[in-house]
Short mmCIF file of N, CA and C in Angstrom, two decimals:
data_model
loop_
_atom_site.label_atom_id
_atom_site.label_comp_id
_atom_site.label_asym_id
_atom_site.label_seq_id
_atom_site.Cartn_x
_atom_site.Cartn_y
_atom_site.Cartn_z
N MET A 6 63.40 -86.16 0.64
CA MET A 6 62.28 -85.75 1.38
C MET A 6 62.00 -84.29 1.06
N SER A 7 60.75 -84.03 0.94
CA SER A 7 60.41 -82.66 0.61
C SER A 7 60.04 -81.91 1.87
N ALA A 8 60.35 -80.67 1.85
CA ALA A 8 60.07 -79.84 3.02
C ALA A 8 58.62 -79.39 2.98
N ILE A 9 58.00 -79.46 4.10
CA ILE A 9 56.62 -79.00 4.20
C ILE A 9 56.66 -77.52 4.54
N ARG A 10 56.02 -76.83 3.70
CA ARG A 10 55.97 -75.38 3.93
C ARG A 10 54.81 -75.05 4.85
N PRO A 11 55.06 -74.19 5.79
CA PRO A 11 53.96 -73.82 6.67
C PRO A 11 52.95 -72.93 5.93
N LEU A 12 51.70 -73.02 6.30
CA LEU A 12 50.67 -72.15 5.73
C LEU A 12 50.85 -70.74 6.28
N ARG A 13 50.67 -69.83 5.45
CA ARG A 13 50.75 -68.45 5.91
C ARG A 13 49.35 -67.85 5.82
N PHE A 14 48.97 -67.21 6.86
CA PHE A 14 47.68 -66.52 6.88
C PHE A 14 47.95 -65.04 6.71
N LEU A 15 47.31 -64.50 5.75
CA LEU A 15 47.46 -63.07 5.52
C LEU A 15 46.26 -62.36 6.11
N ARG A 16 46.56 -61.33 6.76
CA ARG A 16 45.49 -60.53 7.32
C ARG A 16 45.09 -59.49 6.28
N ALA A 17 43.80 -59.44 6.00
CA ALA A 17 43.32 -58.46 5.02
C ALA A 17 43.32 -57.08 5.65
N VAL A 18 44.02 -56.21 5.03
CA VAL A 18 44.10 -54.83 5.52
C VAL A 18 43.32 -53.96 4.54
N PRO A 19 42.32 -53.24 5.05
CA PRO A 19 41.56 -52.41 4.12
C PRO A 19 42.45 -51.35 3.49
N ALA A 20 42.15 -51.06 2.24
CA ALA A 20 42.92 -50.02 1.55
C ALA A 20 42.63 -48.68 2.22
N PRO A 21 43.63 -47.84 2.25
CA PRO A 21 43.38 -46.54 2.88
C PRO A 21 42.23 -45.82 2.16
N ARG A 22 41.38 -45.23 2.95
CA ARG A 22 40.24 -44.52 2.37
C ARG A 22 40.71 -43.25 1.70
N ARG A 23 40.20 -43.06 0.54
CA ARG A 23 40.52 -41.83 -0.18
C ARG A 23 39.45 -40.81 0.11
N ARG A 24 39.89 -39.65 0.38
CA ARG A 24 38.97 -38.56 0.61
C ARG A 24 38.36 -38.12 -0.72
N PRO A 25 37.05 -37.89 -0.75
CA PRO A 25 36.49 -37.44 -2.02
C PRO A 25 37.09 -36.08 -2.40
N PRO A 26 37.16 -35.83 -3.67
CA PRO A 26 37.75 -34.54 -4.07
C PRO A 26 36.90 -33.38 -3.57
N ASP A 27 37.57 -32.29 -3.32
CA ASP A 27 36.85 -31.09 -2.88
C ASP A 27 35.95 -30.61 -4.00
N PRO A 28 34.76 -30.09 -3.64
CA PRO A 28 33.89 -29.57 -4.68
C PRO A 28 34.54 -28.33 -5.31
N PRO A 29 34.18 -28.06 -6.55
CA PRO A 29 34.77 -26.88 -7.19
C PRO A 29 34.31 -25.62 -6.46
N PRO A 30 35.12 -24.59 -6.50
CA PRO A 30 34.72 -23.35 -5.82
C PRO A 30 33.51 -22.75 -6.54
N PRO A 31 32.69 -21.98 -5.81
CA PRO A 31 31.53 -21.36 -6.46
C PRO A 31 32.00 -20.36 -7.51
N PRO A 32 31.16 -20.12 -8.51
CA PRO A 32 31.57 -19.15 -9.53
C PRO A 32 31.77 -17.77 -8.91
N ALA A 33 32.67 -17.04 -9.49
CA ALA A 33 32.96 -15.71 -8.98
C ALA A 33 31.74 -14.82 -9.13
N ARG A 34 31.42 -14.07 -8.09
CA ARG A 34 30.29 -13.15 -8.14
C ARG A 34 30.77 -11.85 -8.77
N PRO A 35 29.87 -11.23 -9.51
CA PRO A 35 30.27 -9.94 -10.07
C PRO A 35 30.52 -8.96 -8.93
N PRO A 36 31.36 -8.00 -9.14
CA PRO A 36 31.64 -7.06 -8.07
C PRO A 36 30.38 -6.30 -7.67
N SER A 37 30.27 -6.01 -6.40
CA SER A 37 29.12 -5.24 -5.92
C SER A 37 29.25 -3.80 -6.39
N PRO A 38 28.10 -3.16 -6.61
CA PRO A 38 28.19 -1.75 -7.00
C PRO A 38 28.75 -0.93 -5.85
N PRO A 39 29.32 0.21 -6.14
CA PRO A 39 29.85 1.05 -5.08
C PRO A 39 28.75 1.45 -4.11
N PRO A 40 29.11 1.79 -2.87
CA PRO A 40 28.10 2.18 -1.88
C PRO A 40 27.25 3.32 -2.43
N GLY A 41 25.93 3.20 -2.18
CA GLY A 41 25.03 4.25 -2.62
C GLY A 41 24.53 4.04 -4.04
N ARG A 42 25.03 3.04 -4.74
CA ARG A 42 24.58 2.77 -6.11
C ARG A 42 24.07 1.35 -6.18
N ALA A 43 22.90 1.17 -6.72
CA ALA A 43 22.33 -0.17 -6.85
C ALA A 43 22.73 -0.75 -8.20
N ALA A 44 22.66 -2.07 -8.29
CA ALA A 44 22.91 -2.72 -9.57
C ALA A 44 21.87 -2.22 -10.58
N PRO A 45 22.18 -2.21 -11.88
CA PRO A 45 21.27 -1.61 -12.86
C PRO A 45 19.85 -2.14 -12.83
N VAL A 46 19.68 -3.47 -12.73
CA VAL A 46 18.33 -4.03 -12.74
C VAL A 46 17.58 -3.63 -11.47
N VAL A 47 18.26 -3.65 -10.33
CA VAL A 47 17.64 -3.26 -9.07
C VAL A 47 17.25 -1.78 -9.11
N ALA A 48 18.12 -0.96 -9.64
CA ALA A 48 17.82 0.47 -9.73
C ALA A 48 16.61 0.71 -10.63
N ALA A 49 16.52 0.00 -11.73
CA ALA A 49 15.36 0.15 -12.62
C ALA A 49 14.09 -0.29 -11.93
N LEU A 50 14.16 -1.38 -11.18
CA LEU A 50 12.99 -1.87 -10.45
C LEU A 50 12.54 -0.84 -9.42
N ARG A 51 13.46 -0.29 -8.67
CA ARG A 51 13.11 0.74 -7.68
C ARG A 51 12.48 1.96 -8.35
N SER A 52 13.05 2.35 -9.47
CA SER A 52 12.53 3.50 -10.20
C SER A 52 11.09 3.26 -10.63
N ARG A 53 10.81 2.10 -11.15
CA ARG A 53 9.46 1.79 -11.61
C ARG A 53 8.48 1.67 -10.45
N LEU A 54 8.93 1.11 -9.34
CA LEU A 54 8.06 1.03 -8.16
C LEU A 54 7.72 2.43 -7.65
N GLU A 55 8.71 3.29 -7.62
CA GLU A 55 8.50 4.67 -7.16
C GLU A 55 7.45 5.36 -8.02
N ALA A 56 7.50 5.12 -9.31
CA ALA A 56 6.56 5.77 -10.22
C ALA A 56 5.14 5.27 -10.04
N THR A 57 4.94 4.06 -9.52
CA THR A 57 3.59 3.50 -9.37
C THR A 57 2.92 3.86 -8.06
N ARG A 58 3.62 4.49 -7.15
CA ARG A 58 3.06 4.74 -5.82
C ARG A 58 1.85 5.67 -5.80
N GLN A 59 1.65 6.45 -6.84
CA GLN A 59 0.56 7.42 -6.86
C GLN A 59 -0.70 6.89 -7.53
N ALA A 60 -0.70 5.66 -8.02
CA ALA A 60 -1.83 5.13 -8.76
C ALA A 60 -2.71 4.24 -7.89
N GLU A 61 -4.02 4.28 -8.17
CA GLU A 61 -4.96 3.39 -7.47
C GLU A 61 -4.83 1.96 -7.99
N LEU A 62 -4.65 1.84 -9.30
CA LEU A 62 -4.48 0.54 -9.95
C LEU A 62 -3.18 0.57 -10.73
N VAL A 63 -2.38 -0.46 -10.57
CA VAL A 63 -1.12 -0.57 -11.31
C VAL A 63 -1.21 -1.78 -12.23
N LEU A 64 -1.03 -1.54 -13.51
CA LEU A 64 -0.98 -2.63 -14.47
C LEU A 64 0.48 -2.84 -14.85
N VAL A 65 0.95 -4.06 -14.67
CA VAL A 65 2.33 -4.40 -14.98
C VAL A 65 2.32 -5.29 -16.22
N VAL A 66 2.93 -4.83 -17.29
CA VAL A 66 3.02 -5.62 -18.51
C VAL A 66 4.25 -6.52 -18.38
N GLY A 67 4.00 -7.82 -18.48
CA GLY A 67 5.12 -8.76 -18.36
C GLY A 67 4.62 -10.19 -18.38
N SER A 68 5.55 -11.08 -18.34
CA SER A 68 5.25 -12.51 -18.38
C SER A 68 5.02 -13.03 -16.96
N PRO A 69 4.11 -13.99 -16.80
CA PRO A 69 3.88 -14.56 -15.46
C PRO A 69 5.12 -15.24 -14.88
N ASN A 70 6.05 -15.68 -15.73
CA ASN A 70 7.26 -16.32 -15.20
C ASN A 70 8.43 -15.35 -15.08
N SER A 71 8.15 -14.06 -15.16
CA SER A 71 9.20 -13.05 -15.01
C SER A 71 9.31 -12.61 -13.55
N PRO A 72 10.45 -12.89 -12.91
CA PRO A 72 10.63 -12.45 -11.53
C PRO A 72 10.54 -10.93 -11.40
N ASN A 73 11.02 -10.23 -12.40
CA ASN A 73 11.00 -8.77 -12.36
C ASN A 73 9.57 -8.25 -12.36
N ALA A 74 8.72 -8.78 -13.25
CA ALA A 74 7.32 -8.36 -13.31
C ALA A 74 6.60 -8.72 -12.01
N ALA A 75 6.88 -9.91 -11.48
CA ALA A 75 6.25 -10.33 -10.22
C ALA A 75 6.63 -9.39 -9.08
N ARG A 76 7.87 -8.95 -9.04
CA ARG A 76 8.30 -8.01 -7.99
C ARG A 76 7.60 -6.67 -8.13
N LEU A 77 7.38 -6.24 -9.36
CA LEU A 77 6.67 -4.98 -9.56
C LEU A 77 5.24 -5.08 -9.03
N VAL A 78 4.57 -6.19 -9.29
CA VAL A 78 3.21 -6.39 -8.80
C VAL A 78 3.22 -6.42 -7.27
N GLU A 79 4.12 -7.20 -6.69
CA GLU A 79 4.22 -7.29 -5.22
C GLU A 79 4.49 -5.93 -4.61
N GLY A 80 5.44 -5.21 -5.19
CA GLY A 80 5.81 -3.90 -4.65
C GLY A 80 4.67 -2.91 -4.73
N ALA A 81 3.93 -2.91 -5.80
CA ALA A 81 2.79 -2.00 -5.93
C ALA A 81 1.72 -2.34 -4.90
N ARG A 82 1.49 -3.61 -4.69
CA ARG A 82 0.50 -4.02 -3.68
C ARG A 82 0.97 -3.64 -2.28
N ARG A 83 2.24 -3.83 -2.02
CA ARG A 83 2.79 -3.45 -0.71
C ARG A 83 2.67 -1.95 -0.49
N GLY A 84 2.75 -1.18 -1.58
CA GLY A 84 2.62 0.26 -1.50
C GLY A 84 1.19 0.75 -1.37
N GLY A 85 0.22 -0.18 -1.38
CA GLY A 85 -1.18 0.19 -1.17
C GLY A 85 -2.02 0.27 -2.42
N SER A 86 -1.48 -0.06 -3.57
CA SER A 86 -2.25 -0.03 -4.82
C SER A 86 -2.77 -1.42 -5.15
N ARG A 87 -3.88 -1.44 -5.89
CA ARG A 87 -4.28 -2.71 -6.50
C ARG A 87 -3.33 -2.90 -7.67
N ALA A 88 -2.92 -4.12 -7.93
CA ALA A 88 -1.96 -4.37 -9.01
C ALA A 88 -2.32 -5.65 -9.73
N GLU A 89 -2.17 -5.61 -11.05
CA GLU A 89 -2.46 -6.77 -11.88
C GLU A 89 -1.35 -6.95 -12.90
N LEU A 90 -1.03 -8.20 -13.18
CA LEU A 90 -0.04 -8.54 -14.20
C LEU A 90 -0.78 -8.86 -15.49
N VAL A 91 -0.41 -8.22 -16.59
CA VAL A 91 -1.01 -8.49 -17.89
C VAL A 91 0.10 -8.80 -18.89
N GLU A 92 -0.12 -9.83 -19.69
CA GLU A 92 0.86 -10.15 -20.73
C GLU A 92 0.69 -9.23 -21.93
N ASP A 93 -0.56 -8.89 -22.21
CA ASP A 93 -0.86 -7.96 -23.30
C ASP A 93 -2.26 -7.41 -23.08
N GLU A 94 -2.78 -6.67 -24.07
CA GLU A 94 -4.07 -6.00 -23.91
C GLU A 94 -5.24 -6.98 -23.74
N SER A 95 -5.10 -8.21 -24.18
CA SER A 95 -6.19 -9.18 -24.05
C SER A 95 -6.43 -9.60 -22.61
N ASP A 96 -5.49 -9.34 -21.72
CA ASP A 96 -5.65 -9.71 -20.30
C ASP A 96 -6.41 -8.65 -19.49
N LEU A 97 -6.69 -7.49 -20.07
CA LEU A 97 -7.38 -6.42 -19.34
C LEU A 97 -8.80 -6.86 -18.96
N ARG A 98 -9.24 -6.50 -17.77
CA ARG A 98 -10.59 -6.82 -17.29
C ARG A 98 -11.29 -5.52 -16.94
N LEU A 99 -12.51 -5.38 -17.44
CA LEU A 99 -13.31 -4.17 -17.21
C LEU A 99 -13.54 -3.95 -15.71
N ALA A 100 -13.71 -5.02 -14.96
CA ALA A 100 -13.95 -4.91 -13.52
C ALA A 100 -12.80 -4.20 -12.80
N TRP A 101 -11.58 -4.34 -13.30
CA TRP A 101 -10.44 -3.68 -12.66
C TRP A 101 -10.56 -2.17 -12.75
N LEU A 102 -11.17 -1.70 -13.83
CA LEU A 102 -11.22 -0.26 -14.09
C LEU A 102 -12.38 0.43 -13.38
N ASP A 103 -13.37 -0.33 -12.95
CA ASP A 103 -14.57 0.23 -12.33
C ASP A 103 -14.21 1.04 -11.07
N GLY A 104 -14.53 2.31 -11.10
CA GLY A 104 -14.27 3.18 -9.95
C GLY A 104 -12.83 3.57 -9.75
N THR A 105 -12.00 3.30 -10.72
CA THR A 105 -10.58 3.62 -10.61
C THR A 105 -10.31 5.00 -11.19
N GLY A 106 -9.71 5.87 -10.41
CA GLY A 106 -9.42 7.22 -10.87
C GLY A 106 -8.08 7.35 -11.56
N SER A 107 -7.11 6.56 -11.13
CA SER A 107 -5.78 6.66 -11.74
C SER A 107 -5.18 5.28 -11.93
N ILE A 108 -4.55 5.12 -13.07
CA ILE A 108 -3.93 3.83 -13.41
C ILE A 108 -2.46 4.07 -13.68
N GLY A 109 -1.63 3.29 -13.04
CA GLY A 109 -0.20 3.31 -13.32
C GLY A 109 0.11 2.16 -14.26
N LEU A 110 0.83 2.43 -15.31
CA LEU A 110 1.19 1.40 -16.28
C LEU A 110 2.71 1.31 -16.33
N THR A 111 3.21 0.13 -16.06
CA THR A 111 4.65 -0.09 -16.10
C THR A 111 4.91 -1.46 -16.71
N ALA A 112 6.15 -1.80 -16.86
CA ALA A 112 6.48 -3.07 -17.51
C ALA A 112 7.69 -3.71 -16.86
N GLY A 113 7.73 -5.04 -16.95
CA GLY A 113 8.90 -5.78 -16.50
C GLY A 113 10.08 -5.48 -17.41
N ALA A 114 11.25 -5.90 -16.99
CA ALA A 114 12.48 -5.56 -17.71
C ALA A 114 12.50 -6.06 -19.15
N SER A 115 11.89 -7.21 -19.41
CA SER A 115 11.98 -7.77 -20.76
C SER A 115 10.74 -7.52 -21.61
N ALA A 116 9.77 -6.79 -21.10
CA ALA A 116 8.56 -6.52 -21.88
C ALA A 116 8.85 -5.47 -22.95
N PRO A 117 8.52 -5.75 -24.18
CA PRO A 117 8.77 -4.77 -25.25
C PRO A 117 7.87 -3.55 -25.11
N GLU A 118 8.38 -2.42 -25.51
CA GLU A 118 7.62 -1.17 -25.46
C GLU A 118 6.33 -1.28 -26.27
N LEU A 119 6.35 -2.05 -27.33
CA LEU A 119 5.16 -2.23 -28.17
C LEU A 119 3.99 -2.78 -27.36
N LEU A 120 4.24 -3.73 -26.45
CA LEU A 120 3.17 -4.29 -25.62
C LEU A 120 2.60 -3.23 -24.68
N VAL A 121 3.46 -2.42 -24.12
CA VAL A 121 3.01 -1.34 -23.23
C VAL A 121 2.10 -0.40 -24.01
N GLN A 122 2.49 -0.04 -25.21
CA GLN A 122 1.70 0.86 -26.04
C GLN A 122 0.35 0.24 -26.40
N ARG A 123 0.33 -1.06 -26.68
CA ARG A 123 -0.93 -1.73 -27.01
C ARG A 123 -1.88 -1.76 -25.81
N VAL A 124 -1.35 -1.96 -24.60
CA VAL A 124 -2.20 -1.92 -23.40
C VAL A 124 -2.75 -0.52 -23.22
N LEU A 125 -1.92 0.48 -23.41
CA LEU A 125 -2.36 1.87 -23.29
C LEU A 125 -3.47 2.17 -24.30
N ASP A 126 -3.29 1.74 -25.54
CA ASP A 126 -4.31 1.96 -26.57
C ASP A 126 -5.61 1.24 -26.24
N ALA A 127 -5.53 0.07 -25.62
CA ALA A 127 -6.73 -0.68 -25.25
C ALA A 127 -7.51 -0.01 -24.13
N LEU A 128 -6.86 0.84 -23.34
CA LEU A 128 -7.54 1.55 -22.25
C LEU A 128 -8.32 2.76 -22.76
N ARG A 129 -7.98 3.29 -23.90
CA ARG A 129 -8.59 4.53 -24.42
C ARG A 129 -10.11 4.46 -24.59
N PRO A 130 -10.69 3.36 -25.07
CA PRO A 130 -12.15 3.34 -25.24
C PRO A 130 -12.94 3.43 -23.93
N PHE A 131 -12.31 3.21 -22.80
CA PHE A 131 -13.02 3.20 -21.52
C PHE A 131 -13.12 4.57 -20.87
N GLY A 132 -12.56 5.57 -21.47
CA GLY A 132 -12.64 6.91 -20.92
C GLY A 132 -11.42 7.71 -21.32
N PRO A 133 -11.43 8.99 -20.95
CA PRO A 133 -10.29 9.83 -21.33
C PRO A 133 -9.00 9.33 -20.69
N VAL A 134 -7.97 9.29 -21.49
CA VAL A 134 -6.66 8.83 -21.03
C VAL A 134 -5.69 9.98 -21.14
N THR A 135 -5.12 10.36 -20.03
CA THR A 135 -4.08 11.37 -20.01
C THR A 135 -2.80 10.67 -19.60
N VAL A 136 -1.81 10.71 -20.46
CA VAL A 136 -0.56 10.03 -20.17
C VAL A 136 0.41 11.04 -19.58
N ARG A 137 0.91 10.69 -18.41
CA ARG A 137 1.94 11.51 -17.78
C ARG A 137 3.08 10.56 -17.45
N GLU A 138 4.17 10.74 -18.14
CA GLU A 138 5.31 9.87 -17.90
C GLU A 138 6.02 10.34 -16.64
N HIS A 139 6.22 9.42 -15.73
CA HIS A 139 6.86 9.74 -14.45
C HIS A 139 8.21 9.05 -14.40
N ARG A 140 9.26 9.81 -14.45
CA ARG A 140 10.61 9.23 -14.39
C ARG A 140 11.27 9.66 -13.09
N THR A 141 11.77 8.67 -12.38
CA THR A 141 12.52 9.00 -11.18
C THR A 141 14.01 8.96 -11.46
N THR A 142 14.38 8.27 -12.52
CA THR A 142 15.78 8.21 -12.93
C THR A 142 15.83 7.84 -14.40
N GLU A 143 16.90 8.17 -15.03
CA GLU A 143 17.09 7.84 -16.44
C GLU A 143 17.72 6.45 -16.53
N GLU A 144 17.04 5.53 -17.19
CA GLU A 144 17.56 4.17 -17.36
C GLU A 144 18.37 4.14 -18.65
N THR A 145 19.67 3.95 -18.51
CA THR A 145 20.54 3.98 -19.69
C THR A 145 21.21 2.64 -19.95
N VAL A 146 20.98 1.67 -19.11
CA VAL A 146 21.63 0.38 -19.27
C VAL A 146 20.94 -0.40 -20.38
N ARG A 147 21.71 -0.94 -21.28
CA ARG A 147 21.18 -1.77 -22.36
C ARG A 147 21.81 -3.15 -22.23
N PHE A 148 21.00 -4.17 -22.36
CA PHE A 148 21.48 -5.53 -22.26
C PHE A 148 21.52 -6.11 -23.66
N SER A 149 22.65 -6.65 -24.05
CA SER A 149 22.76 -7.23 -25.39
C SER A 149 22.37 -8.70 -25.36
N LEU A 150 21.94 -9.19 -26.51
CA LEU A 150 21.58 -10.60 -26.62
C LEU A 150 22.84 -11.45 -26.58
N PRO A 151 22.73 -12.68 -26.05
CA PRO A 151 23.88 -13.58 -26.06
C PRO A 151 24.32 -13.86 -27.50
N GLN A 152 25.57 -14.16 -27.68
CA GLN A 152 26.15 -14.40 -28.99
C GLN A 152 25.39 -15.48 -29.76
N GLN A 153 24.93 -16.53 -29.06
CA GLN A 153 24.26 -17.63 -29.72
C GLN A 153 22.92 -17.21 -30.34
N VAL A 154 22.31 -16.17 -29.82
CA VAL A 154 21.00 -15.74 -30.27
C VAL A 154 21.08 -14.71 -31.39
N ARG A 155 22.17 -13.98 -31.44
CA ARG A 155 22.29 -12.91 -32.45
C ARG A 155 22.31 -13.41 -33.85
#
């Protein structure tokens, strides 16, 4: 005679839940500048804004997608000047110059000096141009190109 084995019912037990892995820590931030000193780009921006405060119209040479150039335009407007962003001399509008006694010309951080000079040269046919360079600080920081671009 064979033995009848009883049926065994197994209770399904859920597998222990695994906690998702912790996200990686945020990248390390560069050290803050010492008290009283601004980061180089911020210091340059402040310097350029300070120089534009005396102009009725401020022309900022830079790209429309440049945050630095956009901040210069905003800051000049906040300071009470009319301000326009120009990529090069072809963006100049005669209407901007009408009745304007003083023009401040500055540039975003990545705008080449050649573009600034071309805008200045384009202003000359509209009347006498006296250039007075206004420096509030000496900008000595140089940014090198990434290795992949060199």
